[in-house]
Structures are given as C-alpha cells and as structure tokens.
Coordinates of C-alpha atoms in Angstrom, one line a residue:
M243 CA 184.4 153.6 31.4
R244 CA 184.3 154.1 27.6
L245 CA 187.0 155.7 25.6
D246 CA 186.8 157.2 22.1
V247 CA 189.4 156.1 19.6
Q248 CA 190.4 158.5 16.8
V249 CA 192.4 158.1 13.7
L250 CA 193.9 161.4 12.5
G251 CA 191.5 163.2 14.7
R252 CA 188.4 161.4 13.4
K253 CA 186.4 159.2 15.9
V254 CA 186.3 155.7 14.5
A255 CA 185.6 153.4 17.4
Q256 CA 185.0 152.9 21.1
L257 CA 187.2 151.0 23.6
Y258 CA 185.7 149.6 26.8
R259 CA 185.7 146.7 29.2
E260 CA 183.0 144.1 29.2
R261 CA 183.2 141.5 32.0
D262 CA 186.7 140.0 31.6
E263 CA 187.4 141.2 28.1
Y264 CA 188.5 144.5 26.5
V265 CA 186.4 145.4 23.5
L266 CA 187.2 147.6 20.4
Q267 CA 184.0 148.3 18.5
Y268 CA 184.2 150.2 15.3
D269 CA 181.5 152.8 14.6
A270 CA 179.1 152.1 11.7
G271 CA 180.3 153.4 8.3
V272 CA 184.0 153.8 9.1
A273 CA 186.1 153.6 6.0
P274 CA 188.5 150.6 5.7
T275 CA 191.4 153.0 5.5
D276 CA 190.7 154.3 9.0
F277 CA 191.8 151.1 10.7
V278 CA 193.2 151.4 14.2
S279 CA 195.8 148.7 13.9
L280 CA 197.2 146.4 11.2
T281 CA 196.1 143.6 13.5
M282 CA 192.5 144.9 13.8
P283 CA 191.1 146.0 10.4
V284 CA 187.7 147.7 10.2
R285 CA 184.8 145.2 10.6
E286 CA 181.4 145.0 12.0
Q287 CA 182.3 142.4 14.6
A288 CA 184.0 143.8 17.7
W289 CA 187.7 143.0 18.4
R290 CA 188.0 141.4 21.9
W291 CA 191.1 140.7 24.0
P292 CA 191.0 138.7 27.3
R293 CA 191.9 140.2 30.6
D294 CA 194.2 143.0 29.3
L295 CA 194.1 145.8 26.8
H296 CA 194.7 144.8 23.2
P297 CA 198.4 144.8 22.6
F298 CA 198.2 147.7 20.1
F299 CA 196.9 150.0 22.9
R300 CA 199.5 148.8 25.4
Q301 CA 202.5 149.5 23.1
N302 CA 202.8 153.1 24.1
L303 CA 201.7 152.9 27.7
P304 CA 204.3 154.5 30.0
E305 CA 206.7 152.2 31.9
G306 CA 209.3 152.5 34.7
Y307 CA 210.3 156.1 35.6
L308 CA 207.5 157.8 33.6
L309 CA 204.8 155.5 34.9
G310 CA 205.8 156.3 38.5
V311 CA 205.6 160.0 37.8
I312 CA 202.1 159.7 36.2
R313 CA 200.8 157.6 39.1
E314 CA 202.1 160.4 41.4
A315 CA 200.5 163.2 39.4
F316 CA 197.2 161.5 38.3
G317 CA 196.6 159.0 41.1
P318 CA 193.0 160.1 41.8
L319 CA 192.1 159.5 38.1
L320 CA 193.5 155.9 38.0
D321 CA 191.6 152.9 39.1
G322 CA 194.4 150.4 38.7
T323 CA 193.5 149.3 35.2
D324 CA 195.3 150.1 31.9
L325 CA 192.1 151.5 30.6
S326 CA 192.1 154.3 33.1
L327 CA 195.8 154.9 32.4
L328 CA 195.1 155.1 28.7
A329 CA 192.3 157.6 29.4
V330 CA 194.9 159.9 31.0
V331 CA 197.7 159.6 28.5
G332 CA 196.1 158.4 25.3
G333 CA 195.2 161.8 23.8
M334 CA 198.9 162.6 23.2
G335 CA 200.5 159.5 22.0
I336 CA 202.8 158.3 19.3
G337 CA 201.2 157.6 15.8
R338 CA 198.0 158.5 14.2
V339 CA 195.7 157.0 16.8
T340 CA 194.6 158.9 19.9
V341 CA 192.4 157.7 22.7
T342 CA 190.4 160.0 25.0
P343 CA 187.5 159.7 27.5
E344 CA 184.1 159.4 25.8
G345 CA 183.1 162.7 24.3
V346 CA 186.5 164.4 24.8
P347 CA 188.4 165.5 21.7
P348 CA 192.1 164.9 21.5
G349 CA 194.3 167.8 22.5
T350 CA 196.7 169.1 25.1
D351 CA 196.9 172.3 27.2
L352 CA 200.5 171.9 28.1
A353 CA 202.7 175.0 27.8
P354 CA 205.1 174.7 24.8
L355 CA 208.7 173.8 25.5
H356 CA 211.5 175.8 23.9
V357 CA 213.7 173.0 22.6
E358 CA 216.7 175.3 21.9
E359 CA 216.7 176.4 25.5
L360 CA 216.6 172.8 26.6
L361 CA 219.6 172.0 24.5
A362 CA 221.7 174.7 26.0
G363 CA 220.2 174.7 29.5
D364 CA 220.4 172.9 32.9
N365 CA 219.8 169.2 32.4
T366 CA 220.8 167.9 35.8
A367 CA 218.8 164.9 37.0
G368 CA 216.7 167.1 39.3
H369 CA 215.8 169.6 36.7
F370 CA 215.0 167.0 34.1
A371 CA 212.8 165.2 36.6
E372 CA 210.8 168.4 37.0
L373 CA 210.3 168.6 33.2
V374 CA 209.1 165.0 33.1
R375 CA 206.6 165.8 35.8
R376 CA 205.4 168.8 33.9
Y377 CA 205.0 167.0 30.7
A378 CA 204.1 163.5 32.1
R379 CA 200.7 163.4 30.4
A380 CA 201.9 161.6 27.3
A381 CA 201.7 158.1 26.0
I382 CA 205.2 157.0 25.4
S383 CA 206.8 153.7 26.5
G384 CA 210.3 153.1 27.9
A385 CA 211.9 152.8 31.3
V386 CA 214.4 155.7 31.0
P387 CA 213.3 159.3 31.8
K388 CA 211.7 160.8 28.7
F389 CA 208.7 162.7 27.6
I390 CA 206.9 164.2 24.6
A391 CA 206.8 168.0 24.6
P392 CA 204.8 170.5 22.6
E393 CA 207.3 172.6 20.7
S394 CA 207.2 176.4 20.8
D395 CA 206.4 177.6 17.2
G396 CA 205.5 181.2 17.6
D397 CA 201.8 181.8 18.5
E398 CA 200.3 179.6 15.8
A399 CA 198.5 176.5 16.9
M400 CA 198.4 173.5 14.4
P401 CA 195.0 171.9 13.8
L402 CA 194.3 168.2 14.3
G403 CA 190.8 167.5 13.1
K404 CA 188.4 170.1 14.7
P405 CA 190.3 171.0 17.8
T406 CA 193.5 173.0 17.7
L407 CA 196.6 172.3 19.8
R408 CA 200.3 172.7 19.8
T409 CA 201.4 169.4 18.4
S410 CA 204.5 167.5 19.6
R411 CA 207.5 167.2 17.3
H412 CA 210.1 165.7 19.6
I413 CA 210.8 163.0 22.0
I414 CA 213.2 164.2 24.7
K415 CA 215.3 161.7 26.6
G416 CA 217.4 162.3 29.7
S417 CA 220.0 160.6 31.8
D418 CA 219.9 159.1 35.3
D419 CA 222.4 157.9 37.8
S420 CA 222.8 154.5 36.2
T421 CA 223.2 155.9 32.7
P422 CA 225.1 159.1 32.9
Y423 CA 225.5 161.2 29.7
L424 CA 223.0 159.0 27.9
G425 CA 222.4 161.8 25.4
F426 CA 226.1 161.7 24.4
N427 CA 226.0 157.9 24.3
E428 CA 223.0 157.6 22.1
F429 CA 223.9 160.5 19.8
Y430 CA 227.2 158.9 18.8
S431 CA 225.9 155.3 18.9
L432 CA 223.3 156.3 16.3
R433 CA 225.9 158.1 14.3
V434 CA 227.8 154.9 13.6
L435 CA 224.9 153.9 11.3
E436 CA 223.6 157.3 10.3
R437 CA 226.9 158.6 8.8
L438 CA 226.8 155.7 6.3
G439 CA 223.6 157.0 4.7
V440 CA 222.4 153.4 3.9
V441 CA 219.1 153.4 5.8
P442 CA 216.8 156.0 7.5
V443 CA 218.0 156.9 11.1
V444 CA 216.1 159.2 13.4
K445 CA 217.3 162.8 13.5
A446 CA 218.6 163.7 16.9
R447 CA 220.4 166.5 18.7
M448 CA 222.5 166.3 21.8
S449 CA 222.3 169.0 24.5
Q450 CA 225.5 170.9 25.2
D451 CA 226.1 169.1 28.4
G452 CA 225.6 165.6 26.8
R453 CA 222.8 164.6 29.2
V454 CA 219.8 165.0 27.0
L455 CA 218.9 163.8 23.5
V456 CA 216.2 165.6 21.5
V457 CA 214.8 163.2 18.8
D458 CA 212.7 164.4 15.9
R459 CA 209.5 162.4 15.7
F460 CA 209.0 160.5 12.4
D461 CA 205.3 159.9 12.9
V462 CA 204.3 163.5 12.2
D463 CA 204.4 165.7 9.1
A464 CA 206.5 168.8 8.5
H465 CA 204.0 170.9 10.5
G466 CA 204.1 168.5 13.5
R467 CA 200.7 167.0 12.7
P468 CA 200.2 163.2 13.3
R469 CA 200.4 161.4 9.9
Y470 CA 201.7 157.9 10.3
G471 CA 200.4 154.9 12.1
L472 CA 203.1 153.1 14.1
E473 CA 203.2 149.6 15.5
D474 CA 206.1 147.8 17.1
A475 CA 206.8 144.1 16.9
C476 CA 205.9 143.5 20.5
G477 CA 202.3 144.6 19.8
L478 CA 202.2 142.7 16.5
L479 CA 203.3 139.6 18.3
G480 CA 200.4 140.0 20.8
L481 CA 202.9 140.5 23.7
P482 CA 202.5 143.0 26.6
P483 CA 205.3 145.5 26.8
H484 CA 206.9 143.8 29.8
E485 CA 207.5 140.8 27.6
K486 CA 209.4 142.7 25.0
Y487 CA 212.5 140.5 25.6
A488 CA 210.4 137.2 25.7
T489 CA 210.7 136.5 22.0
T490 CA 213.3 135.9 19.3
T491 CA 214.7 137.8 16.3
E492 CA 213.1 135.2 14.1
K493 CA 209.6 135.9 15.6
V494 CA 210.1 139.6 15.3
L495 CA 211.0 139.2 11.7
N496 CA 208.0 137.0 10.9
A497 CA 205.6 139.4 12.7
T498 CA 206.7 142.4 10.8
R499 CA 207.5 140.9 7.4
A500 CA 203.9 139.8 7.1
Y501 CA 202.7 143.4 6.6
L502 CA 205.4 144.5 4.1
P503 CA 203.9 145.2 0.6
A504 CA 205.1 142.9 -2.2
G505 CA 207.9 144.4 -4.1
T506 CA 209.5 146.2 -1.2
T507 CA 210.5 143.2 0.9
R508 CA 214.1 143.0 -0.2
A509 CA 214.9 146.6 0.6
Q510 CA 213.1 146.5 3.9
L511 CA 214.8 143.3 5.1
L512 CA 218.1 145.0 4.2
Q513 CA 217.2 147.9 6.4
L514 CA 216.4 145.5 9.3
G515 CA 219.8 143.9 8.7
W516 CA 221.6 147.2 9.1
Q517 CA 219.8 147.8 12.4
L518 CA 220.6 144.4 13.8
L519 CA 224.3 144.6 12.8
T520 CA 224.7 148.0 14.4
N521 CA 223.5 146.7 17.7
Y522 CA 226.3 144.0 17.6
V523 CA 229.0 146.6 16.7
V524 CA 228.1 149.1 19.5
R525 CA 226.9 146.4 21.9
N526 CA 223.3 147.6 22.4
A527 CA 221.7 145.0 24.6
D528 CA 218.5 147.0 24.7
C529 CA 217.2 146.1 21.2
H530 CA 214.0 144.3 22.0
A531 CA 210.7 143.7 20.3
K532 CA 209.6 147.3 20.9
N533 CA 212.6 148.8 19.1
V534 CA 211.7 147.1 15.8
A535 CA 208.6 148.8 14.4
L536 CA 206.5 149.5 11.2
Y537 CA 205.0 152.8 10.2
Y538 CA 202.6 153.7 7.4
T539 CA 199.9 156.0 6.0
A540 CA 198.1 153.0 4.4
L541 CA 198.5 149.3 3.8
A542 CA 200.3 150.0 0.6
D543 CA 203.2 151.8 2.1
V544 CA 204.1 149.9 5.3
T545 CA 207.8 150.1 6.0
Y546 CA 210.2 149.7 8.9
T547 CA 210.6 152.9 10.8
P548 CA 213.9 154.8 10.8
V549 CA 216.3 153.2 13.2
Y550 CA 216.0 154.5 16.8
D551 CA 217.0 153.8 20.4
V552 CA 220.5 152.6 19.7
V553 CA 222.7 152.9 22.9
T554 CA 226.0 151.4 23.9
T555 CA 224.6 149.7 27.0
Q556 CA 227.9 147.9 27.6
A557 CA 229.5 151.2 28.4
Y558 CA 227.7 151.3 31.7
P559 CA 229.2 148.8 34.3
R560 CA 225.7 148.0 35.6
Y561 CA 224.7 146.6 32.2
A562 CA 228.0 145.5 30.9
T563 CA 227.4 141.8 31.1
N564 CA 223.9 141.9 29.5
P565 CA 223.7 139.8 26.3
P566 CA 221.8 140.9 23.2
G567 CA 218.1 141.6 23.9
L568 CA 216.9 139.0 21.3
S569 CA 218.3 135.6 20.5
I570 CA 219.2 134.4 17.0
E571 CA 219.1 130.6 16.4
G572 CA 218.4 130.2 20.1
R573 CA 221.6 132.0 21.2
Q574 CA 222.1 135.3 23.0
T575 CA 225.7 136.2 22.7
W576 CA 227.9 139.0 21.4
A577 CA 230.1 136.3 19.7
P578 CA 227.4 134.7 17.4
G579 CA 229.9 133.1 15.1
K580 CA 228.2 131.8 11.9
S581 CA 224.7 132.0 13.3
L582 CA 224.3 135.7 12.5
E583 CA 225.6 135.3 9.0
R584 CA 223.2 132.3 8.4
F585 CA 220.3 134.4 9.7
F586 CA 221.2 137.1 7.2
N587 CA 221.5 134.6 4.4
T588 CA 218.5 132.4 5.0
R589 CA 216.1 134.8 6.7
L590 CA 216.9 138.2 5.2
G591 CA 218.1 137.0 1.8
I592 CA 221.5 138.7 2.2
A593 CA 224.3 136.8 0.6
P594 CA 227.5 136.1 2.6
R595 CA 229.6 138.5 0.5
D596 CA 227.1 141.3 1.1
Y597 CA 226.9 140.5 4.8
A598 CA 230.7 140.7 5.0
Q599 CA 230.7 144.1 3.3
M600 CA 228.0 145.4 5.7
V601 CA 230.0 144.3 8.7
E602 CA 233.1 146.0 7.4
Q603 CA 231.3 149.2 6.6
L604 CA 229.9 149.4 10.1
C605 CA 233.2 148.5 11.7
E606 CA 235.0 151.2 9.7
S607 CA 232.3 153.7 10.7
A608 CA 232.7 152.7 14.4
V609 CA 236.4 153.5 14.1
E610 CA 235.7 156.9 12.6
V611 CA 233.0 157.8 15.0
G612 CA 235.1 156.5 17.9
R613 CA 237.7 159.1 17.0
E614 CA 235.0 161.7 17.1
V615 CA 234.0 160.5 20.5
I616 CA 237.6 160.8 21.7
E617 CA 237.9 164.3 20.3
A618 CA 234.7 165.4 21.9
A619 CA 235.9 164.2 25.3
K620 CA 239.1 166.3 24.9
N621 CA 236.9 169.4 24.8
E622 CA 234.7 168.3 27.7
P623 CA 236.5 166.4 30.4
L624 CA 233.1 165.4 32.0
W625 CA 232.6 163.1 29.0
R626 CA 235.9 161.3 29.3
G627 CA 234.6 158.5 31.4
I628 CA 231.7 157.6 29.1
A629 CA 233.8 158.1 26.0
K630 CA 236.5 155.7 27.3
Q631 CA 233.8 153.1 28.0
M632 CA 232.2 153.5 24.6
V633 CA 235.4 153.2 22.5
H634 CA 236.6 150.2 24.4
T635 CA 233.2 148.6 23.8
W636 CA 233.2 149.4 20.1
N637 CA 236.7 148.1 19.7
E638 CA 235.6 144.8 21.2
G639 CA 232.4 144.8 19.2
T640 CA 234.2 145.3 15.9
N641 CA 236.8 142.7 16.7
T642 CA 234.3 140.1 17.6
L643 CA 232.1 140.7 14.6
R644 CA 235.0 140.6 12.2
G645 CA 236.4 137.4 13.7
P646 CA 240.0 136.6 14.8
K647 CA 241.1 135.8 11.2
R648 CA 240.2 139.2 9.9
V649 CA 241.0 141.6 12.8
A650 CA 244.8 141.8 12.0
G651 CA 244.2 143.2 8.5
Y652 CA 241.7 146.0 9.4
R653 CA 241.8 149.2 11.4
G654 CA 240.6 149.1 15.0
L655 CA 240.5 151.7 17.8
D656 CA 243.6 150.4 19.8
A657 CA 245.9 153.1 18.6
A658 CA 243.3 155.9 19.2
I659 CA 242.6 154.6 22.7
R660 CA 246.3 154.6 23.5
A661 CA 246.8 158.1 22.1
A662 CA 243.9 159.4 24.2
G663 CA 245.6 158.0 27.3
F664 CA 242.5 156.0 28.2
S665 CA 242.9 153.4 30.9
D666 CA 241.3 149.9 30.7
P667 CA 237.5 149.9 30.8
E668 CA 235.7 149.9 34.2
P669 CA 234.9 146.3 35.3
P670 CA 231.3 145.2 35.2
E671 CA 229.3 145.4 38.4
P672 CA 229.0 142.0 39.9
F673 CA 225.7 140.2 40.0
R674 CA 224.2 140.3 43.5
V675 CA 221.9 137.4 43.0
S676 CA 223.0 134.0 41.8
V677 CA 220.8 131.9 39.5
G678 CA 218.1 130.1 41.4
R679 CA 219.0 131.9 44.6
S680 CA 217.2 134.9 46.1
E681 CA 219.2 137.4 48.1
L682 CA 216.3 137.5 50.5
L683 CA 216.8 133.9 51.6
A684 CA 218.8 133.1 54.7
P685 CA 222.4 132.2 54.0
R686 CA 223.2 128.6 53.6
R687 CA 224.7 126.8 56.5
K688 CA 228.4 126.0 56.3
R689 CA 229.2 122.3 56.4

C-alpha cells in the first residue's frame, strides 16, 4: 500500500512500508517550503522510521473511543497497521498535511453539520455517539468522544487545491459517563486564562445543556481552508501517542523551543508559562506532550498554538487523585513548592517577581470565573454537581499555588462556596489495584 502525502492540497511525497521500515519519499522538484514536518525537511534521501509510522503521521491518529468507532465502521478496510488506518482517516486531518490512498485527492463527502443546531439540540450520550459514528472518518487524536465536522455554510463549497469540499471549521467534543458535563467544565476552565487576554486561547462555545464544546479550529483560515502546519511535542520528541505522558516538561520545552525563530523566544516562552500555570490552578492532570504544540505557515513564523484542552480533571472523582501529566524537576505533584518557580526562572527566563504576578493574576481570575460557575449552576440545577466540584478544586489549586504564607491576604472561593450552599467535594474513587499487585491474581493467603 502506498499513500499520497499533500501539503495544502499539493502532492509532495509518498508514504509506504518497505520491509520493517516506514518510508517518506519526497517527489522530485518539491519546494523546500512544502516540507511535511519540521522534523523531516525536503530532501532527496528518503526519511525512514523503524517498525512504526513516523511520529508526525501518528500524532493525529484516533485513539480510545473514536478508534473503536472507526474500527467498527471501517473494519474491512483495515489490515491492523497504522498505515491502513491513516489511509482511512488521513484525508481529513488537523493541519496543512493530508494523506490519502495513492491517486486519491483529499476531500470528504460527509454531509455538513449545522453547529447552531448542535449547540441547542439533544446531546445525550447516545445521540452524541451516533454523531461520532457518522463523522468518524477524521484524523483527530484523543480518548474522549469528539469529531471533526464539515460546517454548513450555505451551498458554497470551499476549494482545497483542485478538488472542492466542505471544509471543517470546528472540533466538537462530547461528554461520557465518567466525565459528565465536560463541555461546561472545559468552557469555564479555559475561561480562567482566556479572560485575562494575555495569550491566545482557543475560541469555544458550550452547548445549552453543557454536555458539548464546539471549538474553532486554529489551523484553518477565515474560510475554513487548511493553512497552518501543526506539530505537537509528542511527535517532535519522536514518541508514539500512547507515550504522551512518558516524558517531562523540560523535554517538551527543549523539543519545541528548538524551532522557535530568533527574536520571538521570550514572548513564546511566556505563553508556555501561562499555559503551564493555568493547569496548576484548575488542576488539569491531562496536560501531556500532545497538548503542547507548534503551528506555522513557514519556518519563519513558528509559534506555540493557542492554548487548548484545559479541563478540571480533579472535578471528577474517578480522576481526582491524578497528579500533573508531566513532571517538573522530576516531581509530579500539585504542591510543587519552589521547583515550579525555579523552572520558570531558569528554563523560561521569567523572573520570580513576574512569576508571582502571573500566579496572582490567574488565582484572581479563578475566583472571578468560579463565581460565574456558581451563578450558572443556579440557573441550571443539573450543573450543580460539576460546578461544586470545580470551585472546590480551584479553591484548593489557588491556595496551593499561592502558598500558606500568602493565602490569608488574598481572596479565595470559600465565601462563595458557603453562600452557594455547596457541600464538601465528593471523595475520590479509591484505587482498585495496588502498586505491584494485579487484581487478577488470587488473593494472598492469611497468615
């Protein structure tokens, strides 16, 4: 099997398997600006990767829920390799690169989705699962239910190269039984950073029932046409997606910083700092190497993407004991002490005074947005449970980041929580498997 690789609709290379290696071979005469990946510039010699697909092509392969749906829908087209999976989903991915079977132009024949109807409609788990099955043919990573949908935009189709298609403008994310009202959670978690206006944050809308989040894609232009290349730190590190937690914040920084143009580094590292701090304030344990990414139109304008995928994971009892996804100075803890400040100072070039101001701005923002969360829950009783969990988590997050010496002099959410009549947070679900002990083993004998 050979696949055609296109950049902005122009075929530039072929991807295929040769014995125990995967091979990317650029076509003759391809311009240097039409590189497929920052890690694989245009050259005559083929780019080879042993055993698995090159990390760049694996970064958007579906995982978890979506992968199961695709296997169910397209099983006969899959031969068990990532190459066949990419052949099915690669024509409608994230970023400026598309991958299709040899001789097949990129495009999609999916019916457009009316986003406004989705925002106001039925978003129960069953209905959303049906939407995912309908729009499953899309290259997008992540374990939670989500899909890329062509947006209805009248009857005009937008061109991409020679073929015409309805381009995708949104990523649509739903809830499941273990993460109820995820749209509500992520919308307000993102807002803690977004309302400060200090760095780019994805534009997102929550459905009326709080179950779905519609996120505007930032890799397309105003008409929905693919424009930007996008590469996450996981791929830049050469890691497969399932190893997105098997690295450190320091390594993620080094892998991404190497491609930042001279003269922009300071501002870009400040943006990364805001993203990292936000995760500590709202307790997002799911910030891994795939949630820090670069995007670009050329080598001269590589920057960090707008901040995305910020969720208060600790609000869900099933995930409440999860530590940060990436370690700093070898530690994965929500109480990092001076190690986080040292990282900002020595690695990001952010002075202690500036770090303290950033912390306080985010903590104050969490208090303000926390009050918004409480107010929203007054108007919709179904959100009361997740709202309670979120504001308790943010209160703990701000107190921990500020430190015990500073908490007394600053506003928290204690008074707002009491005024809302919220009870204590739900206890974390206990671990069912102890370290080094499988639950499948026979019980130990009593002595």
